[in-house]
PDB file of C-alpha atoms in Angstrom:
ATOM      1  CA  MET A 150      45.580 -13.465  37.644  1.00 39.00           C
ATOM      2  CA  PHE A 151      41.864 -12.969  38.439  1.00 36.00           C
ATOM      3  CA  SER A 152      40.318 -14.793  41.348  1.00 39.00           C
ATOM      4  CA  MET A 153      37.029 -16.639  40.902  1.00 43.00           C
ATOM      5  CA  ARG A 154      35.220 -13.984  42.943  1.00 43.00           C
ATOM      6  CA  GLY A 155      36.642 -11.224  40.741  1.00 46.00           C
ATOM      7  CA  THR A 156      35.562 -13.118  37.640  1.00 44.00           C
ATOM      8  CA  GLU A 157      32.048 -13.510  39.002  1.00 47.00           C
ATOM      9  CA  ARG A 158      31.905  -9.751  39.591  1.00 50.00           C
ATOM     10  CA  CYS A 159      33.197  -8.948  36.088  1.00 60.00           C
ATOM     11  CA  ALA A 160      30.877 -11.318  34.215  1.00 66.00           C
ATOM     12  CA  PRO A 161      27.649  -9.347  34.875  1.00 71.00           C
ATOM     13  CA  GLN A 162      29.409  -6.113  33.857  1.00 77.00           C
ATOM     14  CA  PHE A 163      30.613  -7.701  30.623  1.00 71.00           C
ATOM     15  CA  LEU A 164      27.165  -9.030  29.810  1.00 80.00           C
ATOM     16  CA  GLU A 165      25.635  -5.645  30.539  1.00 77.00           C
ATOM     17  CA  LYS A 166      28.140  -3.910  28.239  1.00 80.00           C
ATOM     18  CA  LEU A 167      27.508  -6.529  25.560  1.00 80.00           C
ATOM     19  CA  MET A 168      23.747  -6.060  25.833  1.00 86.00           C
ATOM     20  CA  GLU A 169      24.138  -2.280  25.709  1.00 83.00           C
ATOM     21  CA  PHE A 170      26.351  -2.497  22.606  1.00 84.00           C
ATOM     22  CA  PHE A 171      23.941  -4.869  20.868  1.00 86.00           C
ATOM     23  CA  THR A 172      20.788  -2.889  21.699  1.00 88.00           C
ATOM     24  CA  VAL A 173      22.184   0.544  20.839  1.00 87.00           C
ATOM     25  CA  SER A 174      23.832  -0.698  17.630  1.00 89.00           C
ATOM     26  CA  LEU A 175      20.626  -2.459  16.598  1.00 91.00           C
ATOM     27  CA  LEU A 176      18.513   0.643  17.164  1.00 92.00           C
ATOM     28  CA  ASN A 177      20.985   3.096  15.598  1.00 91.00           C
ATOM     29  CA  GLY A 178      21.642   0.789  12.652  1.00 92.00           C
ATOM     30  CA  THR A 179      17.952   0.307  11.929  1.00 93.00           C
ATOM     31  CA  ILE A 180      17.246   4.046  11.956  1.00 92.00           C
ATOM     32  CA  TYR A 181      20.335   4.796   9.851  1.00 91.00           C
ATOM     33  CA  GLY A 182      19.158   2.131   7.422  1.00 93.00           C
ATOM     34  CA  LEU A 183      15.726   3.765   7.259  1.00 92.00           C
ATOM     35  CA  LEU A 184      17.448   7.066   6.432  1.00 90.00           C
ATOM     36  CA  LEU A 185      19.324   5.339   3.612  1.00 91.00           C
ATOM     37  CA  PHE A 186      15.995   4.053   2.350  1.00 92.00           C
ATOM     38  CA  MET A 187      14.498   7.559   2.395  1.00 89.00           C
ATOM     39  CA  VAL A 188      17.264   8.670   0.048  1.00 89.00           C
ATOM     40  CA  SER A 189      17.431   5.538  -2.114  1.00 89.00           C
ATOM     41  CA  ALA A 190      13.656   5.113  -2.543  1.00 86.00           C
ATOM     42  CA  GLY A 191      13.490   7.908  -5.105  1.00 84.00           C
ATOM     43  CA  LEU A 192      16.498   6.550  -6.984  1.00 86.00           C
ATOM     44  CA  THR A 193      14.907   3.087  -7.026  1.00 85.00           C
ATOM     45  CA  LEU A 194      11.701   4.515  -8.497  1.00 79.00           C
ATOM     46  CA  ILE A 195      13.558   6.529 -11.137  1.00 81.00           C
ATOM     47  CA  PHE A 196      15.807   3.685 -12.232  1.00 78.00           C
ATOM     48  CA  GLY A 197      13.162   0.963 -11.999  1.00 72.00           C
ATOM     49  CA  MET A 198      10.518   2.888 -13.923  1.00 70.00           C
ATOM     50  CA  MET A 199      12.579   5.045 -16.281  1.00 71.00           C
ATOM     51  CA  GLY A 200      15.898   3.195 -16.587  1.00 72.00           C
ATOM     52  CA  VAL A 201      17.750   6.412 -15.728  1.00 77.00           C
ATOM     53  CA  LEU A 202      20.885   6.060 -13.594  1.00 78.00           C
ATOM     54  CA  ASN A 203      20.658   9.431 -11.851  1.00 85.00           C
ATOM     55  CA  PHE A 204      24.041  10.400 -10.393  1.00 87.00           C
ATOM     56  CA  ALA A 205      22.595  13.720  -9.221  1.00 90.00           C
ATOM     57  CA  HIS A 206      20.041  12.041  -6.959  1.00 91.00           C
ATOM     58  CA  THR A 207      21.833  12.725  -3.686  1.00 92.00           C
ATOM     59  CA  SER A 208      22.274  16.323  -4.842  1.00 94.00           C
ATOM     60  CA  PHE A 209      18.488  16.650  -4.486  1.00 95.00           C
ATOM     61  CA  TYR A 210      18.946  15.267  -0.966  1.00 95.00           C
ATOM     62  CA  MET A 211      21.450  18.055  -0.262  1.00 96.00           C
ATOM     63  CA  ILE A 212      19.206  20.724  -1.806  1.00 96.00           C
ATOM     64  CA  GLY A 213      16.364  19.574   0.442  1.00 96.00           C
ATOM     65  CA  ALA A 214      18.535  20.049   3.531  1.00 96.00           C
ATOM     66  CA  TYR A 215      19.728  23.514   2.526  1.00 96.00           C
ATOM     67  CA  LEU A 216      16.236  24.645   1.489  1.00 96.00           C
ATOM     68  CA  ALA A 217      14.752  23.496   4.791  1.00 96.00           C
ATOM     69  CA  TYR A 218      17.560  25.273   6.654  1.00 95.00           C
ATOM     70  CA  SER A 219      16.819  28.529   4.795  1.00 95.00           C
ATOM     71  CA  LEU A 220      13.022  28.279   4.916  1.00 95.00           C
ATOM     72  CA  GLN A 221      12.748  27.377   8.608  1.00 94.00           C
ATOM     73  CA  LYS A 222      14.120  30.811   9.490  1.00 91.00           C
ATOM     74  CA  VAL A 223      11.151  32.405   7.704  1.00 93.00           C
ATOM     75  CA  ILE A 224       8.186  30.022   7.949  1.00 94.00           C
ATOM     76  CA  GLY A 225       9.207  27.691  10.773  1.00 93.00           C
ATOM     77  CA  PHE A 226      10.485  24.122  10.922  1.00 93.00           C
ATOM     78  CA  TRP A 227       7.399  22.054  10.028  1.00 94.00           C
ATOM     79  CA  PRO A 228       6.291  24.219   7.080  1.00 95.00           C
ATOM     80  CA  ALA A 229       9.888  24.137   5.813  1.00 95.00           C
ATOM     81  CA  ILE A 230       9.878  20.319   5.996  1.00 95.00           C
ATOM     82  CA  ILE A 231       6.781  20.315   3.764  1.00 95.00           C
ATOM     83  CA  VAL A 232       7.708  23.107   1.341  1.00 96.00           C
ATOM     84  CA  ALA A 233      11.345  22.078   0.724  1.00 96.00           C
ATOM     85  CA  PRO A 234      10.522  18.652  -0.843  1.00 96.00           C
ATOM     86  CA  ILE A 235       7.870  20.281  -3.055  1.00 96.00           C
ATOM     87  CA  ILE A 236      10.439  22.740  -4.407  1.00 97.00           C
ATOM     88  CA  VAL A 237      12.974  19.929  -4.901  1.00 97.00           C
ATOM     89  CA  GLY A 238      10.325  17.908  -6.740  1.00 95.00           C
ATOM     90  CA  PHE A 239       9.695  20.855  -9.047  1.00 96.00           C
ATOM     91  CA  LEU A 240      13.447  21.093  -9.716  1.00 96.00           C
ATOM     92  CA  GLY A 241      13.421  17.393 -10.563  1.00 94.00           C
ATOM     93  CA  VAL A 242      10.630  18.005 -13.074  1.00 95.00           C
ATOM     94  CA  VAL A 243      12.681  20.790 -14.681  1.00 95.00           C
ATOM     95  CA  VAL A 244      15.776  18.561 -14.896  1.00 93.00           C
ATOM     96  CA  GLU A 245      13.815  15.748 -16.548  1.00 92.00           C
ATOM     97  CA  ARG A 246      11.938  17.995 -18.969  1.00 91.00           C
ATOM     98  CA  PHE A 247      14.782  20.194 -20.183  1.00 92.00           C
ATOM     99  CA  PHE A 248      17.875  18.015 -19.714  1.00 90.00           C
ATOM    100  CA  LEU A 249      17.283  14.265 -19.487  1.00 89.00           C
ATOM    101  CA  ARG A 250      14.500  14.122 -22.054  1.00 86.00           C
ATOM    102  CA  ARG A 251      16.816  15.675 -24.632  1.00 89.00           C
ATOM    103  CA  VAL A 252      19.459  12.956 -24.204  1.00 88.00           C
ATOM    104  CA  HIS A 253      17.232   9.962 -23.358  1.00 79.00           C
ATOM    105  CA  LYS A 254      17.231   8.761 -26.976  1.00 80.00           C
ATOM    106  CA  TYR A 255      21.040   8.537 -26.958  1.00 84.00           C
ATOM    107  CA  GLY A 256      21.144   5.930 -24.193  1.00 79.00           C
ATOM    108  CA  HIS A 257      22.345   5.502 -20.609  1.00 78.00           C
ATOM    109  CA  ALA A 258      25.850   6.880 -21.147  1.00 83.00           C
ATOM    110  CA  HIS A 259      24.570  10.332 -22.046  1.00 87.00           C
ATOM    111  CA  GLU A 260      22.102  10.345 -19.137  1.00 86.00           C
ATOM    112  CA  LEU A 261      24.865   9.341 -16.752  1.00 86.00           C
ATOM    113  CA  LEU A 262      27.179  12.100 -17.991  1.00 91.00           C
ATOM    114  CA  VAL A 263      24.441  14.737 -17.772  1.00 92.00           C
ATOM    115  CA  THR A 264      23.474  13.832 -14.199  1.00 92.00           C
ATOM    116  CA  PHE A 265      27.130  13.452 -13.180  1.00 91.00           C
ATOM    117  CA  GLY A 266      27.883  16.957 -14.416  1.00 93.00           C
ATOM    118  CA  LEU A 267      24.709  18.287 -12.832  1.00 94.00           C
ATOM    119  CA  SER A 268      25.817  16.975  -9.431  1.00 93.00           C
ATOM    120  CA  PHE A 269      29.025  19.040  -9.639  1.00 93.00           C
ATOM    121  CA  ILE A 270      27.122  22.146 -10.731  1.00 94.00           C
ATOM    122  CA  ILE A 271      24.693  21.839  -7.802  1.00 95.00           C
ATOM    123  CA  ALA A 272      27.565  21.360  -5.338  1.00 94.00           C
ATOM    124  CA  GLU A 273      29.328  24.481  -6.602  1.00 94.00           C
ATOM    125  CA  ILE A 274      26.112  26.536  -6.449  1.00 95.00           C
ATOM    126  CA  ILE A 275      25.611  25.432  -2.835  1.00 95.00           C
ATOM    127  CA  LYS A 276      29.167  26.500  -1.991  1.00 94.00           C
ATOM    128  CA  LEU A 277      28.626  29.810  -3.772  1.00 94.00           C
ATOM    129  CA  PHE A 278      25.581  30.719  -1.661  1.00 93.00           C
ATOM    130  CA  PHE A 279      26.334  29.005   1.669  1.00 93.00           C
ATOM    131  CA  GLY A 280      30.116  28.667   1.730  1.00 91.00           C
ATOM    132  CA  ASN A 281      32.325  25.623   1.869  1.00 91.00           C
ATOM    133  CA  TYR A 282      31.490  24.756   5.474  1.00 91.00           C
ATOM    134  CA  PRO A 283      28.584  23.262   7.475  1.00 92.00           C
ATOM    135  CA  VAL A 284      25.569  25.452   8.228  1.00 93.00           C
ATOM    136  CA  ASN A 285      23.848  25.714  11.606  1.00 91.00           C
ATOM    137  CA  TYR A 286      20.791  23.598  10.759  1.00 92.00           C
ATOM    138  CA  GLN A 287      19.710  22.025  14.057  1.00 91.00           C
ATOM    139  CA  VAL A 288      16.815  20.112  15.542  1.00 91.00           C
ATOM    140  CA  PRO A 289      14.276  22.635  16.909  1.00 90.00           C
ATOM    141  CA  SER A 290      14.102  22.891  20.691  1.00 89.00           C
ATOM    142  CA  SER A 291      10.502  21.597  20.714  1.00 89.00           C
ATOM    143  CA  LEU A 292      11.729  18.273  19.281  1.00 90.00           C
ATOM    144  CA  ASN A 293      15.093  18.146  21.024  1.00 89.00           C
ATOM    145  CA  PHE A 294      14.253  15.861  23.924  1.00 88.00           C
ATOM    146  CA  ALA A 295      14.755  12.255  24.952  1.00 86.00           C
ATOM    147  CA  ALA A 296      12.223   9.639  23.875  1.00 85.00           C
ATOM    148  CA  PHE A 297      13.411   7.250  26.583  1.00 84.00           C
ATOM    149  CA  GLN A 298      16.490   6.220  28.531  1.00 85.00           C
ATOM    150  CA  LEU A 299      18.617   3.364  27.255  1.00 80.00           C
ATOM    151  CA  PHE A 300      21.213   1.995  29.681  1.00 79.00           C
ATOM    152  CA  GLY A 301      21.265   5.309  31.492  1.00 80.00           C
ATOM    153  CA  THR A 302      21.643   7.381  28.306  1.00 81.00           C
ATOM    154  CA  ASP A 303      18.958   9.598  26.792  1.00 85.00           C
ATOM    155  CA  TYR A 304      17.869   8.426  23.332  1.00 88.00           C
ATOM    156  CA  PRO A 305      16.870  11.327  21.041  1.00 90.00           C
ATOM    157  CA  PHE A 306      13.224  11.535  20.049  1.00 93.00           C
ATOM    158  CA  TYR A 307      14.157  13.105  16.720  1.00 92.00           C
ATOM    159  CA  ARG A 308      16.159  10.037  15.690  1.00 91.00           C
ATOM    160  CA  LEU A 309      13.085   7.869  16.232  1.00 92.00           C
ATOM    161  CA  MET A 310      10.960  10.386  14.356  1.00 93.00           C
ATOM    162  CA  MET A 311      13.193  10.038  11.303  1.00 92.00           C
ATOM    163  CA  GLY A 312      12.607   6.283  11.347  1.00 92.00           C
ATOM    164  CA  VAL A 313       8.833   6.710  11.625  1.00 93.00           C
ATOM    165  CA  ILE A 314       8.773   9.189   8.720  1.00 93.00           C
ATOM    166  CA  SER A 315      10.752   6.727   6.601  1.00 92.00           C
ATOM    167  CA  LEU A 316       8.313   3.892   7.362  1.00 93.00           C
ATOM    168  CA  LEU A 317       5.339   6.123   6.562  1.00 93.00           C
ATOM    169  CA  MET A 318       6.970   7.123   3.290  1.00 91.00           C
ATOM    170  CA  PHE A 319       7.545   3.478   2.366  1.00 90.00           C
ATOM    171  CA  GLY A 320       3.925   2.592   3.146  1.00 91.00           C
ATOM    172  CA  LEU A 321       2.473   5.499   1.167  1.00 90.00           C
ATOM    173  CA  VAL A 322       4.646   4.926  -1.914  1.00 87.00           C
ATOM    174  CA  PHE A 323       3.982   1.172  -1.865  1.00 86.00           C
ATOM    175  CA  LEU A 324       0.218   1.682  -1.610  1.00 88.00           C
ATOM    176  CA  LEU A 325       0.304   4.369  -4.315  1.00 85.00           C
ATOM    177  CA  LEU A 326       2.052   2.049  -6.762  1.00 81.00           C
ATOM    178  CA  SER A 327       0.150  -1.135  -5.955  1.00 82.00           C
ATOM    179  CA  ARG A 328      -3.363  -0.036  -4.940  1.00 84.00           C
ATOM    180  CA  THR A 329      -4.245   3.093  -6.937  1.00 83.00           C
ATOM    181  CA  ARG A 330      -5.090   3.965 -10.518  1.00 81.00           C
ATOM    182  CA  VAL A 331      -2.042   6.245 -10.625  1.00 78.00           C
ATOM    183  CA  GLY A 332       0.186   3.269  -9.841  1.00 78.00           C
ATOM    184  CA  ILE A 333      -1.444   1.217 -12.599  1.00 80.00           C
ATOM    185  CA  VAL A 334      -0.866   4.001 -15.134  1.00 79.00           C
ATOM    186  CA  VAL A 335       2.763   4.398 -14.037  1.00 76.00           C
ATOM    187  CA  ARG A 336       3.494   0.675 -14.293  1.00 73.00           C
ATOM    188  CA  SER A 337       1.757   0.371 -17.653  1.00 77.00           C
ATOM    189  CA  ALA A 338       3.760   3.333 -18.978  1.00 73.00           C
ATOM    190  CA  ILE A 339       6.939   1.516 -17.986  1.00 66.00           C
ATOM    191  CA  TYR A 340       6.240  -1.948 -19.325  1.00 68.00           C
ATOM    192  CA  ARG A 341       3.896  -1.147 -22.234  1.00 74.00           C
ATOM    193  CA  PRO A 342       4.495   2.518 -23.181  1.00 72.00           C
ATOM    194  CA  LYS A 343       2.949   2.259 -26.679  1.00 77.00           C
ATOM    195  CA  MET A 344      -0.169   0.585 -25.330  1.00 82.00           C
ATOM    196  CA  ALA A 345      -0.434   3.215 -22.583  1.00 77.00           C
ATOM    197  CA  GLU A 346      -0.198   5.957 -25.212  1.00 79.00           C
ATOM    198  CA  ALA A 347      -2.858   4.204 -27.327  1.00 82.00           C
ATOM    199  CA  LEU A 348      -5.163   4.291 -24.310  1.00 78.00           C
ATOM    200  CA  GLY A 349      -4.719   8.062 -24.084  1.00 80.00           C
ATOM    201  CA  HIS A 350      -2.071   8.378 -21.374  1.00 78.00           C
ATOM    202  CA  ASN A 351       0.737  10.913 -21.748  1.00 80.00           C
ATOM    203  CA  VAL A 352       3.794   8.703 -21.185  1.00 78.00           C
ATOM    204  CA  PRO A 353       6.394  11.534 -21.204  1.00 80.00           C
ATOM    205  CA  MET A 354       4.282  13.316 -18.594  1.00 85.00           C
ATOM    206  CA  VAL A 355       4.196  10.149 -16.471  1.00 83.00           C
ATOM    207  CA  PHE A 356       7.987   9.845 -16.643  1.00 83.00           C
ATOM    208  CA  MET A 357       8.383  13.502 -15.719  1.00 88.00           C
ATOM    209  CA  GLY A 358       6.095  12.992 -12.722  1.00 88.00           C
ATOM    210  CA  VAL A 359       8.022   9.911 -11.566  1.00 86.00           C
ATOM    211  CA  PHE A 360      11.307  11.789 -11.746  1.00 90.00           C
ATOM    212  CA  GLY A 361       9.809  14.722  -9.834  1.00 93.00           C
ATOM    213  CA  VAL A 362       8.415  12.448  -7.103  1.00 91.00           C
ATOM    214  CA  GLY A 363      11.770  10.653  -6.824  1.00 90.00           C
ATOM    215  CA  ALA A 364      13.562  13.982  -6.407  1.00 93.00           C
ATOM    216  CA  ALA A 365      10.965  15.131  -3.848  1.00 95.00           C
ATOM    217  CA  LEU A 366      11.516  11.981  -1.754  1.00 93.00           C
ATOM    218  CA  ALA A 367      15.259  12.704  -1.692  1.00 93.00           C
ATOM    219  CA  GLY A 368      14.494  16.309  -0.754  1.00 95.00           C
ATOM    220  CA  LEU A 369      12.284  15.118   2.106  1.00 94.00           C
ATOM    221  CA  ALA A 370      15.118  12.921   3.394  1.00 93.00           C
ATOM    222  CA  GLY A 371      17.511  15.869   3.305  1.00 94.00           C
ATOM    223  CA  ALA A 372      15.054  18.231   4.989  1.00 95.00           C
ATOM    224  CA  VAL A 373      14.445  15.787   7.839  1.00 94.00           C
ATOM    225  CA  ALA A 374      17.937  14.325   8.278  1.00 92.00           C
ATOM    226  CA  GLY A 375      19.839  17.557   7.696  1.00 92.00           C
ATOM    227  CA  ALA A 376      18.785  18.879  11.083  1.00 91.00           C
ATOM    228  CA  PHE A 377      20.129  15.801  12.875  1.00 90.00           C
ATOM    229  CA  TYR A 378      23.243  15.068  10.848  1.00 88.00           C
ATOM    230  CA  THR A 379      25.631  17.659   9.439  1.00 88.00           C
ATOM    231  CA  THR A 380      24.381  19.812   6.567  1.00 93.00           C
ATOM    232  CA  ASN A 381      27.438  20.596   4.458  1.00 93.00           C
ATOM    233  CA  PRO A 382      28.384  20.871   0.757  1.00 92.00           C
ATOM    234  CA  ASN A 383      29.893  17.365   0.798  1.00 90.00           C
ATOM    235  CA  MET A 384      26.832  15.560   2.153  1.00 91.00           C
ATOM    236  CA  ALA A 385      25.708  14.454  -1.331  1.00 91.00           C
ATOM    237  CA  LEU A 386      29.123  12.975  -2.090  1.00 87.00           C
ATOM    238  CA  GLU A 387      29.334  11.257   1.321  1.00 83.00           C
ATOM    239  CA  LEU A 388      26.035   9.430   0.824  1.00 86.00           C
ATOM    240  CA  GLY A 389      25.963   9.180  -2.960  1.00 82.00           C
ATOM    241  CA  VAL A 390      27.960   6.022  -3.599  1.00 83.00           C
ATOM    242  CA  LEU A 391      26.413   4.208  -0.622  1.00 88.00           C
ATOM    243  CA  VAL A 392      22.914   4.867  -1.981  1.00 89.00           C
ATOM    244  CA  PHE A 393      23.889   3.163  -5.244  1.00 86.00           C
ATOM    245  CA  VAL A 394      25.142   0.188  -3.233  1.00 88.00           C
ATOM    246  CA  VAL A 395      21.719   0.016  -1.532  1.00 89.00           C
ATOM    247  CA  VAL A 396      19.897   0.058  -4.863  1.00 87.00           C
ATOM    248  CA  VAL A 397      22.141  -2.612  -6.409  1.00 86.00           C
ATOM    249  CA  ILE A 398      21.972  -4.973  -3.418  1.00 89.00           C
ATOM    250  CA  GLY A 399      18.198  -4.535  -3.130  1.00 87.00           C
ATOM    251  CA  GLY A 400      17.643  -5.242  -6.815  1.00 82.00           C
ATOM    252  CA  LEU A 401      17.417  -2.480  -9.404  1.00 74.00           C
ATOM    253  CA  GLY A 402      13.907  -1.060  -9.324  1.00 73.00           C
ATOM    254  CA  SER A 403      12.695  -3.000  -6.265  1.00 81.00           C
ATOM    255  CA  LEU A 404      11.212  -0.776  -3.562  1.00 84.00           C
ATOM    256  CA  GLU A 405      10.956  -3.668  -1.081  1.00 88.00           C
ATOM    257  CA  GLY A 406      14.523  -4.733  -1.879  1.00 90.00           C
ATOM    258  CA  ALA A 407      15.761  -1.197  -1.260  1.00 90.00           C
ATOM    259  CA  MET A 408      14.140  -1.244   2.187  1.00 92.00           C
ATOM    260  CA  VAL A 409      15.723  -4.589   3.128  1.00 93.00           C
ATOM    261  CA  SER A 410      19.182  -3.696   1.807  1.00 93.00           C
ATOM    262  CA  SER A 411      19.077  -0.257   3.478  1.00 93.00           C
ATOM    263  CA  ILE A 412      18.432  -1.791   6.895  1.00 94.00           C
ATOM    264  CA  LEU A 413      21.030  -4.500   6.244  1.00 93.00           C
ATOM    265  CA  ILE A 414      23.731  -1.951   5.387  1.00 93.00           C
ATOM    266  CA  GLY A 415      22.662   0.284   8.289  1.00 92.00           C
ATOM    267  CA  LEU A 416      23.025  -2.592  10.758  1.00 92.00           C
ATOM    268  CA  ILE A 417      26.365  -3.744   9.343  1.00 91.00           C
ATOM    269  CA  SER A 418      27.776  -0.213   9.515  1.00 89.00           C
ATOM    270  CA  SER A 419      26.443   0.411  13.024  1.00 89.00           C
ATOM    271  CA  PHE A 420      27.779  -2.829  14.509  1.00 88.00           C
ATOM    272  CA  ALA A 421      31.144  -2.476  12.727  1.00 87.00           C
ATOM    273  CA  VAL A 422      31.697   1.036  14.115  1.00 86.00           C
ATOM    274  CA  GLY A 423      31.356  -0.276  17.672  1.00 82.00           C
ATOM    275  CA  ILE A 424      33.722  -3.256  17.321  1.00 81.00           C
ATOM    276  CA  ASP A 425      37.203  -2.099  18.300  1.00 80.00           C
ATOM    277  CA  LEU A 426      38.889  -5.427  17.524  1.00 80.00           C
ATOM    278  CA  SER A 427      41.387  -6.597  14.933  1.00 78.00           C
ATOM    279  CA  ALA A 428      42.421 -10.023  13.680  1.00 75.00           C
ATOM    280  CA  ALA A 429      45.506  -9.720  15.896  1.00 75.00           C
ATOM    281  CA  ASP A 430      43.292  -9.287  18.976  1.00 77.00           C
ATOM    282  CA  VAL A 431      41.322 -12.411  18.087  1.00 75.00           C
ATOM    283  CA  LEU A 432      44.480 -14.437  17.388  1.00 76.00           C
ATOM    284  CA  GLY A 433      45.747 -13.339  20.786  1.00 77.00           C
ATOM    285  CA  TYR A 434      43.227 -15.709  22.393  1.00 77.00           C
ATOM    286  CA  VAL A 435      45.021 -18.681  20.782  1.00 75.00           C
ATOM    287  CA  GLY A 436      48.518 -17.411  21.517  1.00 77.00           C
ATOM    288  CA  ALA A 437      49.262 -15.927  18.092  1.00 76.00           C
ATOM    289  CA  GLY A 438      48.702 -12.284  18.997  1.00 73.00           C
ATOM    290  CA  GLU A 439      52.381 -11.278  19.052  1.00 77.00           C
ATOM    291  CA  TRP A 440      52.984 -12.919  15.687  1.00 76.00           C
ATOM    292  CA  ALA A 441      50.025 -11.065  14.183  1.00 70.00           C
ATOM    293  CA  GLN A 442      51.252  -7.756  15.588  1.00 77.00           C
ATOM    294  CA  GLU A 443      54.672  -8.340  14.019  1.00 77.00           C
ATOM    295  CA  VAL A 444      53.129  -9.164  10.635  1.00 74.00           C
ATOM    296  CA  GLY A 445      50.954  -6.034  10.846  1.00 75.00           C
ATOM    297  CA  GLY A 446      48.985  -4.923   7.797  1.00 73.00           C
ATOM    298  CA  LEU A 447      45.424  -6.179   7.618  1.00 72.00           C
ATOM    299  CA  LEU A 448      45.912  -8.257  10.764  1.00 74.00           C
ATOM    300  CA  THR A 449      46.140  -5.123  12.907  1.00 78.00           C
ATOM    301  CA  LEU A 450      43.351  -3.114  11.276  1.00 80.00           C
ATOM    302  CA  LYS A 451      40.429  -2.493  13.614  1.00 82.00           C
ATOM    303  CA  ILE A 452      36.981  -3.480  12.367  1.00 81.00           C
ATOM    304  CA  SER A 453      35.742  -0.019  13.358  1.00 81.00           C
ATOM    305  CA  SER A 454      38.219   1.571  10.931  1.00 82.00           C
ATOM    306  CA  LEU A 455      36.810  -0.570   8.113  1.00 81.00           C
ATOM    307  CA  ALA A 456      33.158   0.204   8.861  1.00 81.00           C
ATOM    308  CA  ALA A 457      32.796   2.573   5.913  1.00 81.00           C
ATOM    309  CA  THR A 458      34.199   0.060   3.404  1.00 84.00           C
ATOM    310  CA  ILE A 459      32.455  -3.134   4.578  1.00 85.00           C
ATOM    311  CA  PRO A 460      29.166  -2.410   2.724  1.00 84.00           C
ATOM    312  CA  PHE A 461      31.099  -2.133  -0.550  1.00 84.00           C
ATOM    313  CA  ALA A 462      32.781  -5.451   0.076  1.00 83.00           C
TER     314      ALA A 462
END
């Protein structure tokens, strides 16, 4: 049994741990959410403007990571970060022009099957050239330092940089679509394609450009995040379904909604990972802990073990 003095000593430590958990989870969750937005932004553009449900979208994210890993050995890290998304964007243009455009008239089912098959082909090509294991794509030493100290722990500068790049990307895409002539042409081609064609705009070319830009944004996310997270042949599959959850929750075709839902899912996942409690632990405070342990099942599952499934729920 704790004495009052012992309790007084433990209370500040508990509050400090609670504050540390909240602050770190908030920061990590926000930046992870911004990464999700970097990947889902392109998918949101493609679906919102073209109506194409692109199952191969996260494959472009994976290609961006592997291209940046290969190019940085030759031209350096920063040039690789710039060149890799451009190449991925060009690949997106090729996919739209020679694959999706041929099946677009048959409806969404054919587009879905084509992109679903394409995702498997890309994964197998990656394994063929790089092997079925992670590659040594790491943050360069010039960027591998602490931005600040948080509760005595160094917080990586590169993690913050990923968040800043995501915010810049959101701002540039939003301004491009809402404040420029290009954005007006793109939106008119979506909502009034025949009128846009009558005014002399090449609607198929606009769609091809949108798909290429969407693929390039995914490639940029892979090139930047691949150095911090693991670059492996399963990275597209690991993030693929979650990106679709982001797009659905944010509203199909809504760039602002994708940003909000990305941060929401990032925060939920980050906080859930750090909560090592179960329903049995909570019931223990009201004297029902032993009963819950005997029942088992869902009552004894830790919240941290459910972190990956909570966003789907």
